[in-house]
mmCIF file with all atom_site columns, C-alpha atoms in Angstrom:
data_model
loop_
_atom_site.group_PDB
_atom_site.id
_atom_site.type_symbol
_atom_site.label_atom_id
_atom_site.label_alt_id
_atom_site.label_comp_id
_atom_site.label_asym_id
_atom_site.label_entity_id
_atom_site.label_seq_id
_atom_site.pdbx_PDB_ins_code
_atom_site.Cartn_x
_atom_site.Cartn_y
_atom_site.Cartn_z
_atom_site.occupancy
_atom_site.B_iso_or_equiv
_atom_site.pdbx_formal_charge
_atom_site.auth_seq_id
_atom_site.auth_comp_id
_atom_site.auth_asym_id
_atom_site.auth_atom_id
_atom_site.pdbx_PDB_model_num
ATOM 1   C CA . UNK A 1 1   ? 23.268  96.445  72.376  1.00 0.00 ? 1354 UNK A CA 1
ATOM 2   C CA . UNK A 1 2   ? 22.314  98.953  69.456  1.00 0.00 ? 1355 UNK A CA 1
ATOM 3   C CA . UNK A 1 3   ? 19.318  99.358  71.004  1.00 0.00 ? 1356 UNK A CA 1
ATOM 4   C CA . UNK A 1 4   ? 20.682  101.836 73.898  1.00 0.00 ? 1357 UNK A CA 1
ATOM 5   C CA . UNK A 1 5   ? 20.369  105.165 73.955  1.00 0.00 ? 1358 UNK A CA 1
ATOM 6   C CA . UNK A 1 6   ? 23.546  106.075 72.170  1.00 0.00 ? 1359 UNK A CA 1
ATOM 7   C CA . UNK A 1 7   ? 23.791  103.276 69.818  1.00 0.00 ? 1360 UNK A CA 1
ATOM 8   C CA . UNK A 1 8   ? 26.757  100.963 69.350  1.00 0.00 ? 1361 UNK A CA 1
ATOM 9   C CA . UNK A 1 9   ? 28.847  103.538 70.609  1.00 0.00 ? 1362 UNK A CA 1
ATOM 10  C CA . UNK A 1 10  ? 27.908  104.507 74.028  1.00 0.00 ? 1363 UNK A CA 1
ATOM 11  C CA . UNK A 1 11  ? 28.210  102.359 77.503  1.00 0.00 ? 1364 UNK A CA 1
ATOM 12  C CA . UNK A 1 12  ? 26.380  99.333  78.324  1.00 0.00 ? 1365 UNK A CA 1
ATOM 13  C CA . UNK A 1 13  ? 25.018  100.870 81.116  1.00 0.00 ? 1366 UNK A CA 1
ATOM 14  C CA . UNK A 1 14  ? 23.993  104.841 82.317  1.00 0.00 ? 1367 UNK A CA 1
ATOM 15  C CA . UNK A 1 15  ? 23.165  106.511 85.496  1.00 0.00 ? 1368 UNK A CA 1
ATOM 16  C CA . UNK A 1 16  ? 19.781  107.083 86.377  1.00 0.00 ? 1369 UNK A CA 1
ATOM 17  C CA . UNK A 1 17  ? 20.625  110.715 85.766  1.00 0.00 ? 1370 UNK A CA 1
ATOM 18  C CA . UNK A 1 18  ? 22.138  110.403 82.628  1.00 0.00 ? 1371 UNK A CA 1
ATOM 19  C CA . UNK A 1 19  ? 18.731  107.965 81.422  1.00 0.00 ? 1372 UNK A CA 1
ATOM 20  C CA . UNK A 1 20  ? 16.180  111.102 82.408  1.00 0.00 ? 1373 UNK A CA 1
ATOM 21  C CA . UNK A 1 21  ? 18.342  113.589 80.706  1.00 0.00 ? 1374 UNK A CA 1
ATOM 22  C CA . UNK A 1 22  ? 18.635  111.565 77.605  1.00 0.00 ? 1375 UNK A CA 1
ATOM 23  C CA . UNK A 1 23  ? 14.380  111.169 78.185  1.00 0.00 ? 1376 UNK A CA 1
ATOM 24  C CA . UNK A 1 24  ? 14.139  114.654 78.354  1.00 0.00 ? 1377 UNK A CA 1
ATOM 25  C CA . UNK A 1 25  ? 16.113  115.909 75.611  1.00 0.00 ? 1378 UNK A CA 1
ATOM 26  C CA . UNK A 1 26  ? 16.067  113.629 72.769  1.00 0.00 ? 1379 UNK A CA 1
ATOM 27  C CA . UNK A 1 27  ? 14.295  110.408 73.646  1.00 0.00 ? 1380 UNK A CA 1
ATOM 28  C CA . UNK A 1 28  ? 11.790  108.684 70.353  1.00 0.00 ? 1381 UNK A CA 1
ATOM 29  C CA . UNK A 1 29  ? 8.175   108.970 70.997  1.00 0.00 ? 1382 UNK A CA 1
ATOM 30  C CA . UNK A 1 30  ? 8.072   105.416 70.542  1.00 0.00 ? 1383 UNK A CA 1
ATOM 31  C CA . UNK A 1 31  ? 10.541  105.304 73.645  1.00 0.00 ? 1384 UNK A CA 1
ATOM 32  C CA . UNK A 1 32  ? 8.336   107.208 76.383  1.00 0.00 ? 1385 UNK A CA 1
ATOM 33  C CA . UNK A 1 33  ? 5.542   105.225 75.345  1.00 0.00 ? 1386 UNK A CA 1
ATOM 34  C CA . UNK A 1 34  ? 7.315   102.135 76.324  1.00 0.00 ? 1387 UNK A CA 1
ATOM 35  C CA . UNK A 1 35  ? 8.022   103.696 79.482  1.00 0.00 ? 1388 UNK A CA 1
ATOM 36  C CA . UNK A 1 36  ? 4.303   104.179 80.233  1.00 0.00 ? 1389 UNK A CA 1
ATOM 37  C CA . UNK A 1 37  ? 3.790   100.285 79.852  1.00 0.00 ? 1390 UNK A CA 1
ATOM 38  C CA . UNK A 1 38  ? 6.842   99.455  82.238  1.00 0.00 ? 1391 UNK A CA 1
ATOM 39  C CA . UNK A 1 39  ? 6.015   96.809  84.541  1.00 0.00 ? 1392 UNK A CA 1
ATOM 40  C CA . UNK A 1 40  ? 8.120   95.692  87.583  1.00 0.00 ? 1393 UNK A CA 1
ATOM 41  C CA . UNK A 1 41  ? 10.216  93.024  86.791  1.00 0.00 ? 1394 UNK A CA 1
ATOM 42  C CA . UNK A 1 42  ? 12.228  92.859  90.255  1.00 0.00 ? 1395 UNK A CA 1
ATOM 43  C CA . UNK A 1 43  ? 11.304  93.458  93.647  1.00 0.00 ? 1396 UNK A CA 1
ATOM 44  C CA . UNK A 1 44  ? 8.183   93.339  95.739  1.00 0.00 ? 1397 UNK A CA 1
ATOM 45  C CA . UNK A 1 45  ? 5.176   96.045  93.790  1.00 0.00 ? 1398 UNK A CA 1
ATOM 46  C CA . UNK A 1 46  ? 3.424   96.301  97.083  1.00 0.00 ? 1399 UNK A CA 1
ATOM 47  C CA . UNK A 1 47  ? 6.873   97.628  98.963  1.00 0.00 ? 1400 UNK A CA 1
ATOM 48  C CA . UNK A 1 48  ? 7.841   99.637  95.674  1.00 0.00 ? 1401 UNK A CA 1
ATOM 49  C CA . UNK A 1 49  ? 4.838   101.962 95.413  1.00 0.00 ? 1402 UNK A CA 1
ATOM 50  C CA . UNK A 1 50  ? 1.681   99.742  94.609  1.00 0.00 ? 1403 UNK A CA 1
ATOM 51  C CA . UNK A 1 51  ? 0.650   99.644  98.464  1.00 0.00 ? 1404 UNK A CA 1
ATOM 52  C CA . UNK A 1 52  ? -0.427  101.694 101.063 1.00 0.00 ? 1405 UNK A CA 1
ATOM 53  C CA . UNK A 1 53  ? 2.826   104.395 101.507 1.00 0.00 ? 1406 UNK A CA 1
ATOM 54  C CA . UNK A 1 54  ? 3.692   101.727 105.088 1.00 0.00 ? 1407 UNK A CA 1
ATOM 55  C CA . UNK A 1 55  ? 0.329   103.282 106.385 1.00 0.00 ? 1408 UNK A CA 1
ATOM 56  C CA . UNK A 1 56  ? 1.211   106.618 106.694 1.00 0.00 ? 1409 UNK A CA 1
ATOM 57  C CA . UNK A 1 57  ? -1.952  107.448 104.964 1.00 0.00 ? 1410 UNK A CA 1
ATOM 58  C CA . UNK A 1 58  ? -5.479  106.380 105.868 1.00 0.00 ? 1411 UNK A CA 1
ATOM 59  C CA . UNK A 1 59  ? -7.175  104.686 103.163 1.00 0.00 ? 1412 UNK A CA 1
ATOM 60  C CA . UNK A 1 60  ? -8.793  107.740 102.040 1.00 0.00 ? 1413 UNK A CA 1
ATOM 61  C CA . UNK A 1 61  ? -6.080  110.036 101.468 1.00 0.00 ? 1414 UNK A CA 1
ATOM 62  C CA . UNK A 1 62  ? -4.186  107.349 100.084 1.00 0.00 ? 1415 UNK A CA 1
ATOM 63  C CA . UNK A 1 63  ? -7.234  106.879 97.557  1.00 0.00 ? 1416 UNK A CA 1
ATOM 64  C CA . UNK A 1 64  ? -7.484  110.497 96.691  1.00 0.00 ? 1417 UNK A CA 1
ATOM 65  C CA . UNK A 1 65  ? -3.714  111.096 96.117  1.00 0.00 ? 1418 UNK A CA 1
ATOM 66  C CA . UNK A 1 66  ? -3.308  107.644 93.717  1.00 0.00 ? 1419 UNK A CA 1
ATOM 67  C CA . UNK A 1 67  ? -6.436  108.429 91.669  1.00 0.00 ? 1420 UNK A CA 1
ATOM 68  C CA . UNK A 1 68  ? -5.340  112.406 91.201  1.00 0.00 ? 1421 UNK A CA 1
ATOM 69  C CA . UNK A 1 69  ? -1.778  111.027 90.040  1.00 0.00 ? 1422 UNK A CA 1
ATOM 70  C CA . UNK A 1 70  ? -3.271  108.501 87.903  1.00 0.00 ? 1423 UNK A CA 1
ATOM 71  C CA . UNK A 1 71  ? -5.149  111.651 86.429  1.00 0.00 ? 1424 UNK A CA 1
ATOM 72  C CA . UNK A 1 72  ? -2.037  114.042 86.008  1.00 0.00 ? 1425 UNK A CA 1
ATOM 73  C CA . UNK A 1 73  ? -0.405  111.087 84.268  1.00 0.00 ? 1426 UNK A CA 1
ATOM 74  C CA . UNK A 1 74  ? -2.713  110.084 81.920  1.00 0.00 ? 1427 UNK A CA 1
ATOM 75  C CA . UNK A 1 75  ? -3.286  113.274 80.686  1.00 0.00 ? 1428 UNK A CA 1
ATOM 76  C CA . UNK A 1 76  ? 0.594   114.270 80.730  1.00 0.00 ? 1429 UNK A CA 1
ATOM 77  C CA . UNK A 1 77  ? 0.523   110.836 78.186  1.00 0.00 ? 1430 UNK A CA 1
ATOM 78  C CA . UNK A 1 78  ? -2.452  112.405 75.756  1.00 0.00 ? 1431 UNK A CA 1
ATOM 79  C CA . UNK A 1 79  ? -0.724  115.583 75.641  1.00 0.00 ? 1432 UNK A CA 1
ATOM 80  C CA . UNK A 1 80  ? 2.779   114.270 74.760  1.00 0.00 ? 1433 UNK A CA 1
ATOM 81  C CA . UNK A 1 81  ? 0.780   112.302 72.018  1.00 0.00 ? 1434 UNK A CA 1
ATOM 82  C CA . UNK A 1 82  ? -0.620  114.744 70.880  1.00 0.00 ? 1435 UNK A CA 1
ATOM 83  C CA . UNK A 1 83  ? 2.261   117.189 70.381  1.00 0.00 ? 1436 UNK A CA 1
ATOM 84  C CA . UNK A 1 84  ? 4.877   114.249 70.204  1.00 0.00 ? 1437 UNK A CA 1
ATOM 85  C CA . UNK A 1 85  ? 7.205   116.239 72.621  1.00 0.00 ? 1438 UNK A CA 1
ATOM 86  C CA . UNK A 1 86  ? 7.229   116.798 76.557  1.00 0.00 ? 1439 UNK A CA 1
ATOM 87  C CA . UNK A 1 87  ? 4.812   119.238 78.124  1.00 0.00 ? 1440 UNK A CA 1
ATOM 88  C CA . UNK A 1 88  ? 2.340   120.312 80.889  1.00 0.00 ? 1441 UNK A CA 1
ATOM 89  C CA . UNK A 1 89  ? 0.502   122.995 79.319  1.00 0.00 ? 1442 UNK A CA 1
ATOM 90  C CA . UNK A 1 90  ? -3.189  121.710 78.692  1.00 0.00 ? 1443 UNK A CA 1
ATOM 91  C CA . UNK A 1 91  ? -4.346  123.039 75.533  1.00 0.00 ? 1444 UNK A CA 1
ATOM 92  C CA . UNK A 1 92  ? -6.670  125.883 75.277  1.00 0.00 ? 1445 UNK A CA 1
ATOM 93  C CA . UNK A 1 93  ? -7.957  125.618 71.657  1.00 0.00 ? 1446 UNK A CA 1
ATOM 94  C CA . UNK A 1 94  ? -11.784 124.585 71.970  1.00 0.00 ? 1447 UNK A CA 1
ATOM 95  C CA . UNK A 1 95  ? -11.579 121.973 69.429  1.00 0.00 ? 1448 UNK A CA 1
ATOM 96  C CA . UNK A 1 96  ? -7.978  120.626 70.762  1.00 0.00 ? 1449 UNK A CA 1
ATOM 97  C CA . UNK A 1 97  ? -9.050  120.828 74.475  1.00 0.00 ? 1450 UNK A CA 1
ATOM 98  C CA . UNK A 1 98  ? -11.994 118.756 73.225  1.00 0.00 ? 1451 UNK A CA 1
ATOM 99  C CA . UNK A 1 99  ? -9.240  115.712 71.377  1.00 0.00 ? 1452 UNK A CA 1
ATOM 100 C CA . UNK A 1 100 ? -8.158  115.730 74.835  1.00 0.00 ? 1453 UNK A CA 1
ATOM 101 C CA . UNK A 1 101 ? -11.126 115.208 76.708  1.00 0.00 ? 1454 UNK A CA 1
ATOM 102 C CA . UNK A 1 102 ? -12.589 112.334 74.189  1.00 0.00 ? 1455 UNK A CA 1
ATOM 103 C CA . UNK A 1 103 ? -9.261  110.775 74.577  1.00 0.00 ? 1456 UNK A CA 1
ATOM 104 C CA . UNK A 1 104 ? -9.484  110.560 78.182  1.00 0.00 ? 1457 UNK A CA 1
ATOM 105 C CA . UNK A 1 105 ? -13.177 108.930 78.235  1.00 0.00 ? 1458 UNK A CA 1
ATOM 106 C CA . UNK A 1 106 ? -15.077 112.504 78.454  1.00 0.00 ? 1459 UNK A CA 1
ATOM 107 C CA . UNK A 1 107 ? -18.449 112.886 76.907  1.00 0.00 ? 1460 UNK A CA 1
ATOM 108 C CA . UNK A 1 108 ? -20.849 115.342 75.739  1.00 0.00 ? 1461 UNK A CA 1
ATOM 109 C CA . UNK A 1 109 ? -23.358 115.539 78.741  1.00 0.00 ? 1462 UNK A CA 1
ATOM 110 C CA . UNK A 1 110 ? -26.172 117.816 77.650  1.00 0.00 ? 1463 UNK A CA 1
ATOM 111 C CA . UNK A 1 111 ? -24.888 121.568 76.732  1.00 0.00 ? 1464 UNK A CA 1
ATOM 112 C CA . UNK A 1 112 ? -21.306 120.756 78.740  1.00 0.00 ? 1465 UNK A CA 1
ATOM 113 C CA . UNK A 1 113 ? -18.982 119.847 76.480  1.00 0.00 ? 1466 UNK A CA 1
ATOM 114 C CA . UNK A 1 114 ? -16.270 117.277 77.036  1.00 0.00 ? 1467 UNK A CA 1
ATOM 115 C CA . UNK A 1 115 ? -13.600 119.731 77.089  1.00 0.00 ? 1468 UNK A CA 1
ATOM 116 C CA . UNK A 1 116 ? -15.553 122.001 79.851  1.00 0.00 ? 1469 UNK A CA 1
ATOM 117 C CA . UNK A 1 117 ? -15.990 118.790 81.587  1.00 0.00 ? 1470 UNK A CA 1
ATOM 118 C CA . UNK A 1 118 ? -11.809 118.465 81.456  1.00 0.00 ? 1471 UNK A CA 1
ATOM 119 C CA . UNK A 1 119 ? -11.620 121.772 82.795  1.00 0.00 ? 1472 UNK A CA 1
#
């Protein structure tokens, strides 16, 4: 029970509102990198997200929006890393915009470097 939030002394349990606040203002790093891993642990994944929106969407659009969230998240993650706090602002430094890019599997491709290739 130390282990939540707010220590011994809090609740055993907190609303879903009160758990993104607490993620937002004063979470560990070590704690929203736990959250990245999170797996489903109840429930059906292909009714809770991992399946084709009840297809609304054709195949296509469905594609397109999963892989450009998968992007936006991944490098949300190599940001926060990077600056060990929350944020959306991509860098604009050369040589930090390039940290970035290498972290997310960019390469140098002839005179494009991997940060232009981020951009």
């Amino acid at each position: 029970m130390r282990l939540r939030a707010s220590g011994r002394s809090g609740p055993l349990g907190s609303s879903l509102e009160a758990f993104r606040r607490y993620h937002e203002a004063g979470s560990q790093l070590w704690e929203r990198q736990a959250l990245v891993r999170a797996r489903f642990v109840a429930g059906d994944p292909r009714r809770d997200g991992h399946a084709p929106g009840e297809r609304l969407l054709g195949a296509r659009d469905y594609r397109i929006l999963v892989e450009g969230y998968t992007f936006l998240r991944r490098l949300g993650h190599r940001l926060r890393l990077g600056r060990d706090h929350d944020t959306h602002i991509l860098e604009r430094e050369p040589d930090r915009l390039r940290t970035v890019a290498l972290g997310l599997g960019y390469e140098e491709r002839g005179r494009k470097s991997p940060g232009a290739g981020l951009r």
